[in-house]
mmCIF file of C-alpha atoms in Angstrom:
data_model
loop_
_atom_site.group_PDB
_atom_site.id
_atom_site.type_symbol
_atom_site.label_atom_id
_atom_site.label_comp_id
_atom_site.label_asym_id
_atom_site.label_seq_id
_atom_site.Cartn_x
_atom_site.Cartn_y
_atom_site.Cartn_z
ATOM 1 C CA MET A 1 -16.625 -15.605 52.607
ATOM 2 C CA VAL A 2 -15.106 -16.797 49.992
ATOM 3 C CA LEU A 3 -14.832 -16.134 46.117
ATOM 4 C CA SER A 4 -17.057 -17.534 43.931
ATOM 5 C CA SER A 5 -16.181 -18.356 40.332
ATOM 6 C CA GLY A 6 -17.388 -16.733 37.237
ATOM 7 C CA HIS A 7 -17.269 -12.677 37.313
ATOM 8 C CA SER A 8 -20.718 -12.213 38.598
ATOM 9 C CA ASP A 9 -20.111 -11.833 42.326
ATOM 10 C CA GLN A 10 -18.604 -9.138 44.143
ATOM 11 C CA PRO A 11 -16.866 -10.124 47.094
ATOM 12 C CA GLN A 12 -18.140 -8.045 50.266
ATOM 13 C CA PHE A 13 -15.025 -7.191 52.798
ATOM 14 C CA PRO A 14 -13.428 -8.809 54.709
ATOM 15 C CA TYR A 15 -13.102 -12.426 53.953
ATOM 16 C CA VAL A 16 -10.673 -14.782 54.842
ATOM 17 C CA LEU A 17 -8.558 -17.073 52.050
ATOM 18 C CA ASN A 18 -6.726 -19.967 53.157
ATOM 19 C CA ARG A 19 -7.990 -20.086 56.560
ATOM 20 C CA ARG A 20 -5.497 -17.509 57.370
ATOM 21 C CA TRP A 21 -5.575 -14.540 54.887
ATOM 22 C CA GLN A 22 -8.156 -11.905 55.665
ATOM 23 C CA VAL A 23 -8.982 -9.909 52.953
ATOM 24 C CA THR A 24 -9.758 -6.086 53.276
ATOM 25 C CA ASP A 25 -9.660 -4.066 50.560
ATOM 26 C CA LYS A 26 -9.233 -3.614 46.827
ATOM 27 C CA LEU A 27 -5.726 -2.007 45.398
ATOM 28 C CA GLY A 28 -6.024 -2.239 42.155
ATOM 29 C CA GLN A 29 -7.048 -4.656 38.875
ATOM 30 C CA GLY A 30 -4.415 -5.365 35.882
ATOM 31 C CA GLY A 31 -4.726 -7.277 32.360
ATOM 32 C CA MET A 32 -3.752 -10.614 34.456
ATOM 33 C CA GLY A 33 -5.696 -10.247 37.551
ATOM 34 C CA THR A 34 -6.568 -8.366 40.647
ATOM 35 C CA VAL A 35 -4.734 -7.246 44.004
ATOM 36 C CA PHE A 36 -6.033 -7.132 47.427
ATOM 37 C CA MET A 37 -4.848 -5.307 50.781
ATOM 38 C CA ALA A 38 -4.834 -8.271 53.494
ATOM 39 C CA GLN A 39 -3.827 -9.001 56.854
ATOM 40 C CA ASP A 40 -2.390 -12.018 58.112
ATOM 41 C CA LEU A 41 -4.098 -13.861 61.104
ATOM 42 C CA ASN A 42 -1.347 -15.798 62.185
ATOM 43 C CA LEU A 43 0.296 -12.712 63.213
ATOM 44 C CA PRO A 44 -2.281 -11.484 66.235
ATOM 45 C CA ASN A 45 -0.053 -9.739 68.111
ATOM 46 C CA LEU A 46 1.698 -7.305 65.645
ATOM 47 C CA SER A 47 0.151 -4.389 64.619
ATOM 48 C CA ASP A 48 -1.870 -3.788 61.488
ATOM 49 C CA GLN A 49 0.968 -2.573 59.719
ATOM 50 C CA LYS A 50 3.197 -5.329 60.609
ATOM 51 C CA ARG A 51 0.601 -8.077 59.537
ATOM 52 C CA SER A 52 -0.367 -6.381 56.136
ATOM 53 C CA CYS A 53 0.163 -8.419 52.970
ATOM 54 C CA VAL A 54 -0.762 -7.916 49.389
ATOM 55 C CA VAL A 55 -2.797 -10.983 47.970
ATOM 56 C CA LYS A 56 -2.809 -11.209 44.073
ATOM 57 C CA GLN A 57 -5.545 -13.114 42.151
ATOM 58 C CA LEU A 58 -5.219 -14.432 38.900
ATOM 59 C CA LYS A 59 -7.910 -13.474 36.792
ATOM 60 C CA ASP A 60 -9.881 -16.800 34.945
ATOM 61 C CA ASP A 61 -12.412 -15.152 32.333
ATOM 62 C CA PHE A 62 -10.095 -15.397 29.081
ATOM 63 C CA PHE A 63 -11.216 -15.356 25.861
ATOM 64 C CA ARG A 64 -8.539 -18.029 25.063
ATOM 65 C CA GLU A 65 -7.642 -21.255 26.756
ATOM 66 C CA GLU A 66 -4.309 -21.059 25.662
ATOM 67 C CA ASP A 67 -4.173 -17.666 27.227
ATOM 68 C CA ARG A 68 -5.073 -18.711 30.728
ATOM 69 C CA GLU A 69 -2.752 -21.345 30.493
ATOM 70 C CA LYS A 70 -0.391 -18.864 29.748
ATOM 71 C CA ALA A 71 -1.719 -16.514 32.372
ATOM 72 C CA LEU A 72 -1.236 -19.846 34.723
ATOM 73 C CA GLN A 73 2.247 -20.365 33.960
ATOM 74 C CA PHE A 74 3.258 -16.763 34.350
ATOM 75 C CA PHE A 75 1.607 -16.679 37.500
ATOM 76 C CA ILE A 76 2.845 -19.947 38.663
ATOM 77 C CA ARG A 77 6.263 -18.927 38.258
ATOM 78 C CA GLU A 78 6.394 -15.716 39.648
ATOM 79 C CA ALA A 79 5.819 -17.870 42.951
ATOM 80 C CA GLN A 80 8.296 -20.198 42.293
ATOM 81 C CA VAL A 81 11.148 -17.422 41.662
ATOM 82 C CA LEU A 82 9.779 -15.429 44.190
ATOM 83 C CA ALA A 83 9.971 -18.249 47.046
ATOM 84 C CA SER A 84 13.795 -19.105 45.961
ATOM 85 C CA LEU A 85 14.561 -15.711 46.148
ATOM 86 C CA SER A 86 15.911 -14.078 49.703
ATOM 87 C CA HIS A 87 16.795 -10.369 49.238
ATOM 88 C CA PRO A 88 15.928 -6.935 51.074
ATOM 89 C CA ASN A 89 15.237 -5.330 47.553
ATOM 90 C CA ILE A 90 12.775 -8.220 46.454
ATOM 91 C CA VAL A 91 9.638 -8.308 47.515
ATOM 92 C CA ARG A 92 8.780 -11.651 49.599
ATOM 93 C CA VAL A 93 6.257 -14.032 48.511
ATOM 94 C CA LEU A 94 4.547 -15.678 51.583
ATOM 95 C CA ASP A 95 2.199 -18.573 50.097
ATOM 96 C CA PHE A 96 0.999 -19.963 47.244
ATOM 97 C CA PHE A 97 -2.578 -21.649 46.563
ATOM 98 C CA THR A 98 -5.524 -22.487 44.496
ATOM 99 C CA GLN A 99 -8.993 -22.140 46.183
ATOM 100 C CA ASP A 100 -12.351 -22.628 44.368
ATOM 101 C CA GLY A 101 -10.888 -22.819 40.870
ATOM 102 C CA ARG A 102 -9.052 -19.686 41.415
ATOM 103 C CA SER A 103 -4.610 -19.382 42.108
ATOM 104 C CA PHE A 104 -3.747 -17.008 44.675
ATOM 105 C CA LEU A 105 -0.174 -15.251 45.448
ATOM 106 C CA VAL A 106 0.378 -13.386 48.724
ATOM 107 C CA MET A 107 3.551 -11.013 49.135
ATOM 108 C CA GLU A 108 4.757 -8.843 51.429
ATOM 109 C CA TYR A 109 3.061 -5.424 51.623
ATOM 110 C CA VAL A 110 5.188 -2.610 50.387
ATOM 111 C CA GLU A 111 3.828 0.997 51.036
ATOM 112 C CA GLY A 112 4.737 3.298 48.853
ATOM 113 C CA LEU A 113 4.825 3.822 45.214
ATOM 114 C CA ASN A 114 6.385 2.901 42.154
ATOM 115 C CA LEU A 115 8.657 4.936 39.937
ATOM 116 C CA HIS A 116 5.858 5.744 37.263
ATOM 117 C CA GLU A 117 3.502 6.962 40.046
ATOM 118 C CA MET A 118 6.075 9.076 41.729
ATOM 119 C CA LEU A 119 7.232 10.817 38.619
ATOM 120 C CA VAL A 120 3.414 11.622 37.530
ATOM 121 C CA LYS A 121 3.011 13.059 40.872
ATOM 122 C CA ARG A 122 6.363 14.855 40.903
ATOM 123 C CA GLN A 123 5.644 16.353 37.016
ATOM 124 C CA GLU A 124 9.445 16.795 36.886
ATOM 125 C CA PRO A 125 12.494 14.440 36.184
ATOM 126 C CA PHE A 126 14.282 13.321 39.495
ATOM 127 C CA ASP A 127 17.962 14.691 40.503
ATOM 128 C CA GLU A 128 20.456 12.830 39.314
ATOM 129 C CA GLU A 129 21.823 12.214 42.938
ATOM 130 C CA LYS A 130 18.122 10.427 43.574
ATOM 131 C CA VAL A 131 18.476 8.546 40.323
ATOM 132 C CA LEU A 132 21.954 7.276 40.904
ATOM 133 C CA GLU A 133 21.067 6.543 44.634
ATOM 134 C CA TRP A 134 17.903 4.183 43.018
ATOM 135 C CA ALA A 135 20.164 2.919 40.237
ATOM 136 C CA VAL A 136 22.937 1.372 42.460
ATOM 137 C CA GLN A 137 20.247 -0.456 44.509
ATOM 138 C CA ILE A 138 19.161 -1.960 41.495
ATOM 139 C CA CYS A 139 22.528 -3.179 40.296
ATOM 140 C CA ASP A 140 23.064 -4.970 44.243
ATOM 141 C CA VAL A 141 19.628 -6.849 43.177
ATOM 142 C CA LEU A 142 20.380 -7.558 39.614
ATOM 143 C CA HIS A 143 23.819 -8.877 40.727
ATOM 144 C CA TYR A 144 22.133 -11.044 42.852
ATOM 145 C CA LEU A 145 19.450 -12.356 40.241
ATOM 146 C CA HIS A 146 21.921 -12.966 38.100
ATOM 147 C CA THR A 147 24.623 -14.895 40.189
ATOM 148 C CA HIS A 148 21.839 -16.788 41.573
ATOM 149 C CA ASN A 149 21.789 -20.496 41.273
ATOM 150 C CA PRO A 150 20.387 -20.820 38.742
ATOM 151 C CA PRO A 151 20.747 -16.979 37.576
ATOM 152 C CA VAL A 152 17.359 -15.599 36.938
ATOM 153 C CA ILE A 153 16.646 -12.777 34.019
ATOM 154 C CA TYR A 154 14.119 -10.458 35.289
ATOM 155 C CA ARG A 155 13.135 -9.587 32.153
ATOM 156 C CA ASP A 156 10.421 -6.777 32.950
ATOM 157 C CA LEU A 157 12.186 -4.382 34.547
ATOM 158 C CA LYS A 158 10.308 -0.853 34.318
ATOM 159 C CA PRO A 159 9.734 2.215 36.309
ATOM 160 C CA SER A 160 6.001 0.682 37.182
ATOM 161 C CA ASN A 161 7.522 -2.636 38.570
ATOM 162 C CA ILE A 162 9.747 -1.016 40.903
ATOM 163 C CA MET A 163 8.581 0.029 44.293
ATOM 164 C CA ILE A 164 10.017 2.773 46.461
ATOM 165 C CA ASP A 165 9.472 2.013 50.217
ATOM 166 C CA VAL A 166 9.210 4.745 52.663
ATOM 167 C CA MET A 167 12.552 3.904 53.871
ATOM 168 C CA ASP A 168 13.352 4.737 50.025
ATOM 169 C CA HIS A 169 14.346 1.561 49.626
ATOM 170 C CA VAL A 170 14.112 0.056 46.123
ATOM 171 C CA LYS A 171 11.803 -3.381 45.832
ATOM 172 C CA LEU A 172 11.228 -5.141 42.508
ATOM 173 C CA VAL A 173 7.665 -6.558 42.356
ATOM 174 C CA ASP A 174 5.705 -8.503 39.398
ATOM 175 C CA PHE A 175 8.450 -11.308 38.690
ATOM 176 C CA GLY A 176 5.690 -12.958 36.802
ATOM 177 C CA ILE A 177 7.941 -13.261 33.205
ATOM 178 C CA ALA A 178 11.149 -14.026 35.364
ATOM 179 C CA ARG A 179 12.959 -16.815 34.421
ATOM 180 C CA PRO A 180 16.218 -19.154 35.157
ATOM 181 C CA TYR A 181 18.741 -18.122 32.776
ATOM 182 C CA GLU A 182 18.938 -21.863 32.063
ATOM 183 C CA ASP A 183 15.600 -22.521 30.900
ATOM 184 C CA THR A 184 16.552 -22.213 27.111
ATOM 185 C CA GLU A 185 13.311 -24.554 26.197
ATOM 186 C CA ASP A 186 10.973 -21.117 27.088
ATOM 187 C CA ASN A 187 10.750 -18.820 24.150
ATOM 188 C CA THR A 188 8.562 -16.189 25.505
ATOM 189 C CA HIS A 189 8.051 -13.187 23.350
ATOM 190 C CA VAL A 190 6.900 -10.708 26.255
ATOM 191 C CA VAL A 191 8.272 -7.169 25.980
ATOM 192 C CA SER A 192 7.573 -4.028 27.321
ATOM 193 C CA GLN A 193 7.904 -1.415 24.684
ATOM 194 C CA GLY A 194 10.686 1.474 25.283
ATOM 195 C CA TYR A 195 12.015 -0.854 28.328
ATOM 196 C CA SER A 196 12.958 -4.103 26.157
ATOM 197 C CA PRO A 197 16.219 -4.554 24.466
ATOM 198 C CA PRO A 198 16.203 -5.874 20.817
ATOM 199 C CA GLU A 199 17.057 -9.420 21.473
ATOM 200 C CA GLN A 200 14.072 -9.689 23.810
ATOM 201 C CA TYR A 201 11.992 -9.497 20.555
ATOM 202 C CA TRP A 202 13.164 -12.738 19.543
ATOM 203 C CA GLY A 203 12.974 -14.520 22.816
ATOM 204 C CA ALA A 204 16.902 -14.420 23.594
ATOM 205 C CA ALA A 205 17.490 -12.278 26.681
ATOM 206 C CA ASP A 206 20.220 -12.891 28.959
ATOM 207 C CA PRO A 207 21.667 -10.894 32.448
ATOM 208 C CA ARG A 208 22.455 -7.701 30.099
ATOM 209 C CA SER A 209 18.877 -7.553 28.737
ATOM 210 C CA ASP A 210 18.363 -6.238 32.240
ATOM 211 C CA ILE A 211 21.463 -3.633 31.945
ATOM 212 C CA TYR A 212 19.297 -2.509 28.838
ATOM 213 C CA ALA A 213 16.475 -2.051 30.804
ATOM 214 C CA LEU A 214 17.949 -0.773 33.988
ATOM 215 C CA GLY A 215 19.489 2.032 31.117
ATOM 216 C CA CYS A 216 15.512 2.980 29.560
ATOM 217 C CA THR A 217 14.408 3.231 33.491
ATOM 218 C CA MET A 218 17.195 5.786 34.122
ATOM 219 C CA TYR A 219 16.190 7.916 31.048
ATOM 220 C CA PHE A 220 13.065 7.914 31.910
ATOM 221 C CA LEU A 221 13.539 8.833 35.647
ATOM 222 C CA LEU A 222 15.765 12.012 34.235
ATOM 223 C CA THR A 223 13.891 12.916 31.250
ATOM 224 C CA GLY A 224 10.386 11.742 32.087
ATOM 225 C CA GLN A 225 9.164 10.663 29.043
ATOM 226 C CA ASP A 226 9.538 6.728 28.035
ATOM 227 C CA PRO A 227 12.396 6.121 25.918
ATOM 228 C CA ALA A 228 11.732 5.265 22.259
ATOM 229 C CA ALA A 229 11.243 1.442 21.314
ATOM 230 C CA LEU A 230 14.836 -0.211 20.479
ATOM 231 C CA THR A 231 16.042 3.529 20.601
ATOM 232 C CA VAL A 232 17.809 5.104 23.233
ATOM 233 C CA ALA A 233 18.590 8.797 22.638
ATOM 234 C CA ALA A 234 21.109 10.528 24.904
ATOM 235 C CA PRO A 235 19.300 12.270 27.948
ATOM 236 C CA GLN A 236 21.252 15.385 27.831
ATOM 237 C CA LYS A 237 19.104 16.084 25.023
ATOM 238 C CA LEU A 238 16.052 16.160 26.877
ATOM 239 C CA ASN A 239 17.332 17.268 30.352
ATOM 240 C CA PRO A 240 20.913 19.112 29.594
ATOM 241 C CA ASP A 241 21.905 19.005 33.512
ATOM 242 C CA VAL A 242 22.229 15.447 33.394
ATOM 243 C CA SER A 243 26.120 15.120 33.688
ATOM 244 C CA ASP A 244 28.519 13.843 30.964
ATOM 245 C CA HIS A 245 29.486 11.086 33.176
ATOM 246 C CA LEU A 246 26.016 9.578 33.868
ATOM 247 C CA ASP A 247 24.816 10.386 29.880
ATOM 248 C CA SER A 248 27.634 8.303 28.766
ATOM 249 C CA ILE A 249 26.676 5.574 31.651
ATOM 250 C CA ILE A 250 23.029 5.500 30.228
ATOM 251 C CA GLN A 251 24.180 5.551 26.371
ATOM 252 C CA ARG A 252 26.367 2.541 27.085
ATOM 253 C CA ALA A 253 23.556 0.313 29.250
ATOM 254 C CA THR A 254 21.251 0.780 26.518
ATOM 255 C CA GLN A 255 23.518 -0.035 23.411
ATOM 256 C CA GLN A 256 21.513 -2.267 20.695
ATOM 257 C CA ASP A 257 24.461 -4.707 20.545
ATOM 258 C CA ILE A 258 24.953 -6.732 23.786
ATOM 259 C CA TRP A 259 28.303 -6.601 23.575
ATOM 260 C CA SER A 260 28.884 -3.376 23.697
ATOM 261 C CA ARG A 261 26.671 -2.932 26.917
ATOM 262 C CA TYR A 262 28.007 -3.504 30.485
ATOM 263 C CA GLN A 263 28.563 -6.945 30.431
ATOM 264 C CA SER A 264 27.365 -7.192 34.186
ATOM 265 C CA ALA A 265 25.710 -5.273 36.552
ATOM 266 C CA LEU A 266 28.160 -5.145 39.090
ATOM 267 C CA GLU A 267 30.354 -3.189 36.171
ATOM 268 C CA MET A 268 27.767 -0.998 35.982
ATOM 269 C CA LYS A 269 27.035 -0.422 39.442
ATOM 270 C CA ASP A 270 31.462 0.658 39.784
ATOM 271 C CA GLU A 271 30.754 3.379 36.992
ATOM 272 C CA LEU A 272 28.145 4.642 38.747
ATOM 273 C CA THR A 273 29.656 4.575 41.971
ATOM 274 C CA PHE A 274 33.277 5.554 41.575
ATOM 275 C CA PRO A 275 34.331 8.041 40.808
ATOM 276 C CA ARG A 276 31.471 10.185 42.521
ATOM 277 C CA GLU A 277 33.127 13.225 41.601
ATOM 278 C CA LYS A 278 32.233 12.988 38.123
ATOM 279 C CA HIS A 279 28.114 12.660 38.533
ATOM 280 C CA THR A 280 27.911 16.305 39.314
ATOM 281 C CA ALA A 281 29.875 17.779 36.629
ATOM 282 C CA GLY A 282 27.259 18.745 34.332
ATOM 283 C CA ARG A 283 25.635 20.908 37.162
ATOM 284 C CA PRO A 284 26.754 23.032 40.031
ATOM 285 C CA ARG A 285 24.793 21.540 43.472
ATOM 286 C CA PRO A 286 23.533 24.726 44.826
ATOM 287 C CA LEU A 287 24.356 23.589 48.300
ATOM 288 C CA LEU A 288 27.755 22.685 47.466
ATOM 289 C CA VAL A 289 28.002 26.130 45.569
ATOM 290 C CA ALA A 290 26.669 28.110 48.754
ATOM 291 C CA CYS A 291 29.725 25.978 50.682
ATOM 292 C CA LEU A 292 32.138 26.830 48.526
ATOM 293 C CA LEU A 293 31.396 30.521 48.689
ATOM 294 C CA ILE A 294 30.838 30.451 52.324
ATOM 295 C CA VAL A 295 34.790 28.951 52.294
ATOM 296 C CA LEU A 296 36.017 31.074 49.773
ATOM 297 C CA SER A 297 34.322 34.307 51.443
ATOM 298 C CA GLY A 298 36.156 33.087 55.010
ATOM 299 C CA LEU A 299 39.454 32.540 53.501
ATOM 300 C CA PHE A 300 38.837 36.165 51.782
ATOM 301 C CA LEU A 301 38.175 37.937 55.079
ATOM 302 C CA GLY A 302 40.950 35.840 56.938
ATOM 303 C CA GLY A 303 43.045 36.758 54.158
ATOM 304 C CA LEU A 304 42.408 40.232 54.554
ATOM 305 C CA LYS A 305 42.896 40.005 58.512
ATOM 306 C CA VAL A 306 46.461 38.501 57.886
ATOM 307 C CA LEU A 307 47.061 40.764 55.598
ATOM 308 C CA ALA A 308 46.350 43.821 57.837
ATOM 309 C CA MET A 309 48.629 42.019 60.536
ATOM 310 C CA LEU A 310 51.349 41.611 58.509
ATOM 311 C CA SER A 311 51.247 45.455 57.673
ATOM 312 C CA GLU A 312 50.911 46.217 60.903
ATOM 313 C CA GLN A 313 54.061 43.966 61.797
ATOM 314 C CA MET A 314 56.004 45.538 59.047
ATOM 315 C CA GLN A 315 55.330 49.253 59.716
ATOM 316 C CA THR A 316 56.209 48.251 63.355
ATOM 317 C CA ALA A 317 59.349 46.780 62.188
ATOM 318 C CA GLN A 318 60.004 49.385 59.631
ATOM 319 C CA LYS A 319 59.778 51.816 62.511
ATOM 320 C CA ASN A 320 62.203 50.099 64.764
ATOM 321 C CA VAL A 321 64.635 49.724 62.190
ATOM 322 C CA THR A 322 64.247 53.395 61.604
ATOM 323 C CA GLU A 323 65.258 54.563 65.503
ATOM 324 C CA TYR A 324 67.785 51.721 65.528
ATOM 325 C CA SER A 325 69.451 53.612 62.548
ATOM 326 C CA ALA A 326 69.082 56.947 64.462
ATOM 327 C CA GLU A 327 70.539 55.395 67.469
ATOM 328 C CA ARG A 328 73.580 53.664 65.682
ATOM 329 C CA GLU A 329 74.228 57.290 64.164
ATOM 330 C CA ALA A 330 73.632 59.257 67.489
ATOM 331 C CA LEU A 331 76.345 56.785 68.803
ATOM 332 C CA GLU A 332 78.973 56.635 65.804
ATOM 333 C CA ALA A 333 78.890 60.486 66.182
ATOM 334 C CA ASP A 334 79.686 60.198 70.105
ATOM 335 C CA ARG A 335 82.410 57.893 69.368
ATOM 336 C CA LYS A 336 83.835 60.584 66.608
ATOM 337 C CA ARG A 337 83.475 63.501 68.691
ATOM 338 C CA ILE A 338 85.503 61.671 72.205
ATOM 339 C CA GLU A 339 87.774 60.493 69.618
ATOM 340 C CA ALA A 340 88.227 64.145 68.514
ATOM 341 C CA GLU A 341 88.488 65.427 71.972
ATOM 342 C CA ARG A 342 91.291 62.451 73.093
ATOM 343 C CA GLU A 343 93.402 63.884 70.061
ATOM 344 C CA GLU A 344 93.251 67.315 71.197
ATOM 345 C CA LEU A 345 93.924 66.535 74.543
ATOM 346 C CA LYS A 346 97.100 64.880 73.326
ATOM 347 C CA LYS A 347 98.117 67.610 71.218
ATOM 348 C CA ALA A 348 97.642 69.644 74.540
ATOM 349 C CA LYS A 349 99.765 67.775 76.542
ATOM 350 C CA MET A 350 102.560 67.418 73.984
ATOM 351 C CA SER A 351 102.178 71.320 73.982
ATOM 352 C CA ILE A 352 102.740 71.724 77.580
ATOM 353 C CA PHE A 353 105.718 69.381 77.688
ATOM 354 C CA GLN A 354 107.719 70.837 74.674
ATOM 355 C CA ASN A 355 107.107 74.511 76.411
ATOM 356 C CA ALA A 356 108.251 73.236 79.697
ATOM 357 C CA LEU A 357 111.242 71.692 78.151
ATOM 358 C CA GLN A 358 112.308 74.337 75.857
ATOM 359 C CA ALA A 359 112.136 76.870 78.835
ATOM 360 C CA ALA A 360 114.595 74.181 81.126
ATOM 361 C CA THR A 361 117.394 74.140 78.711
ATOM 362 C CA GLY A 362 117.022 78.211 77.603
ATOM 363 C CA ASN A 363 117.629 79.051 81.375
ATOM 364 C CA ASN A 364 120.548 76.691 81.911
ATOM 365 C CA SER A 365 122.154 78.391 78.300
ATOM 366 C CA ASN A 366 121.503 81.996 79.945
ATOM 367 C CA SER A 367 122.999 81.105 83.231
ATOM 368 C CA GLY A 368 126.611 79.377 81.450
ATOM 369 C CA SER A 369 127.147 82.758 78.934
ATOM 370 C CA SER A 370 127.367 85.128 81.941
ATOM 371 C CA SER A 371 129.737 83.538 84.158
ATOM 372 C CA GLY A 372 131.477 82.201 81.610
ATOM 373 C CA PRO A 373 134.097 79.729 82.579
ATOM 374 C CA ASN A 374 137.028 79.724 84.934
ATOM 375 C CA PRO A 375 140.143 79.049 83.227
ATOM 376 C CA GLY A 376 142.220 76.115 84.730
ATOM 377 C CA SER A 377 139.202 74.430 86.375
ATOM 378 C CA SER A 378 137.555 71.539 85.898
ATOM 379 C CA ALA A 379 134.242 71.243 84.727
ATOM 380 C CA PRO A 380 131.849 73.643 85.367
ATOM 381 C CA ALA A 381 130.171 73.227 89.009
ATOM 382 C CA ALA A 382 126.903 74.456 87.830
ATOM 383 C CA SER A 383 126.741 71.503 85.550
ATOM 384 C CA ALA A 384 125.763 69.733 88.769
ATOM 385 C CA SER A 385 122.606 71.647 89.380
ATOM 386 C CA LEU A 386 120.889 71.148 86.099
ATOM 387 C CA PRO A 387 117.509 69.013 86.693
ATOM 388 C CA LYS A 388 117.501 65.348 85.493
ATOM 389 C CA PHE A 389 114.824 64.293 82.423
ATOM 390 C CA PRO A 390 113.936 61.020 81.411
ATOM 391 C CA ASN A 391 114.436 60.121 77.976
ATOM 392 C CA PHE A 392 110.831 60.943 76.889
ATOM 393 C CA GLN A 393 110.054 59.768 72.937
ATOM 394 C CA GLU A 394 107.551 61.338 70.823
ATOM 395 C CA SER A 395 105.050 58.993 71.019
ATOM 396 C CA ASP A 396 104.842 59.116 74.822
ATOM 397 C CA GLU A 397 102.383 60.315 76.973
ATOM 398 C CA ILE A 398 103.176 62.308 80.159
ATOM 399 C CA GLU A 399 101.309 63.836 82.839
ATOM 400 C CA LEU A 400 102.359 67.269 83.960
ATOM 401 C CA THR A 401 100.689 68.709 86.931
ATOM 402 C CA ASP A 402 103.218 71.543 87.947
ATOM 403 C CA PRO A 403 105.216 72.605 84.422
ATOM 404 C CA GLU A 404 106.682 75.936 86.154
ATOM 405 C CA GLY A 405 108.652 73.277 88.670
ATOM 406 C CA LEU A 406 110.506 72.272 86.080
ATOM 407 C CA LYS A 407 112.479 75.705 85.908
#
């Protein structure tokens, strides 16, 4: 079954478009048209999940002809731009055709929600680390667009145009107002209040316009509020948990003066990713703090254990020193005692020798005086019987085993 022209007939699901796309359900409707869920009939061997796709149908009931022509221009441009791009963070275009006077664009299906829907569902701002992760991915895709040949300016970067799939990957959708940067004849003034920079209001967008929109998107994710048109306040004023580093990045990206912003998505990405330690300076992360406390506790307990071991070793060493000193003192006392005993022994030996010598010389003197010399005789014969003693010095030591035998 095919959609009829006009807007009185409601199609019955399922129906097939362009002999390939089986439309199964309506996903939503906006000012430019309607979005449907569909299946690719050319992939019968794949699961429904892998065959799923999205069909965008441009509405045809505009009040003014020029509005219809402008909408068709955007629709065709989106198809052309998407067909020329190939990036994992950009939704892929699968088909573009006209049937029964209506225009259709078939794109890959992204399972997930856009960032605006996610924040509304969450009811509170996102964590800084999560915003940084998404912002880096967006910088990558913007760098791809801006360095494409020819360069492509997205011009409509905002939370509702950024899908997050089930793998937490960014997907940019809705390239209706994206255009090649070299298309200088296009002065289309299409803006999203709060996300479009000043220059876009008079049709002078360039790659730095997307940088501005990214800063505004990050502001929304961190504060939960849309930024004011043309003037973006510091996110820290609404969310004090935002680090100084990230706050300064957002403020620079959203400068009204185009030359005061980051001059490329790559430059902004470098600032977001280096140095990483600055990103969490504004608030301590609970897990990091807990881990740090555990480590410090371990170090403290380990330190106490080491101190106890050192104290025990010092006490043992002190005890050994005391015992060694006592042993030295005992040995010194023994040495002095032995020296004293040797000195006493030496004195005793000398006394014995002197007594023996005196006794021997005394007896000889008495013997000579009693007999008297014989006149006319030669040297007395008694002198031959005197004992012979060696010539001892005072310092000599002698062994006297029988001092009485000297008499």
